[in-house]
Amino acid sequence: MSARRTLFVFGLVVSVGLSWLWPRIQQPPTIHEIAHALLAGGRPDDALILFEEPVWRGIAEYRAGRFTRALYEFFQSESILGLYNTATSYAQLESWDAAIAEYEKVLRLDPSHADAQHNLELVLLAAEIDGEGDNAVQSSPD
């Protein structure tokens, strides 16, 4: 009787294990899904190796803090996401005029893009502050 119980428990454990494993064997994750998981896990350099689409490669470069390289990837895409990320990269590089122009392009294509509108307001403020700082330095007495 104890052997039957042991065999039953073993069979139950094997069937539960197979029920968890079977969907993963039938449909393994795609390269993009693996890269996305790496990016979400804070490993942009590893994700960059796997991403094929320029926008996602740019996102990986951006998350790694390489904003100029991210711009190169974003330039290859004419999507709203690509334009938005181009503007954000320019903002990180403090290229305010370029960032403003890109955010305005995004808003012309999608006037309801809330993130672009918010970031445009921030960039306009930053540009104004930088402009005031430059004027203050120029007009200070020697």
C-alpha angles and dihedrals in degrees: 000000000000090000090054092051092048091048091048093050091047091050090048092051092048093049092049090048092049093047089056095043101041099074089049092052094047095049113022117193118273123243089254092053091050091048091048090051090050091050092048089049092058097258104119095157091058092044091051090062091057103038114096101178114087095225092054091044087053092050090053091049090048093051089050088056095248097129098166091053089046089056090056090055094044092051088065091064128067095190123119089248090053093049092047092050091046089055092047091050090051089051091052088052089049091239091145099175093051091045091050092050092050094046089050090052089052091050092049089055095039113017091183095058097126096187092052091048092049094046092046089056090050093048092048089052092047091049090050092049092048090048091051090049091053092048092048091053092047095048098044114114118247 
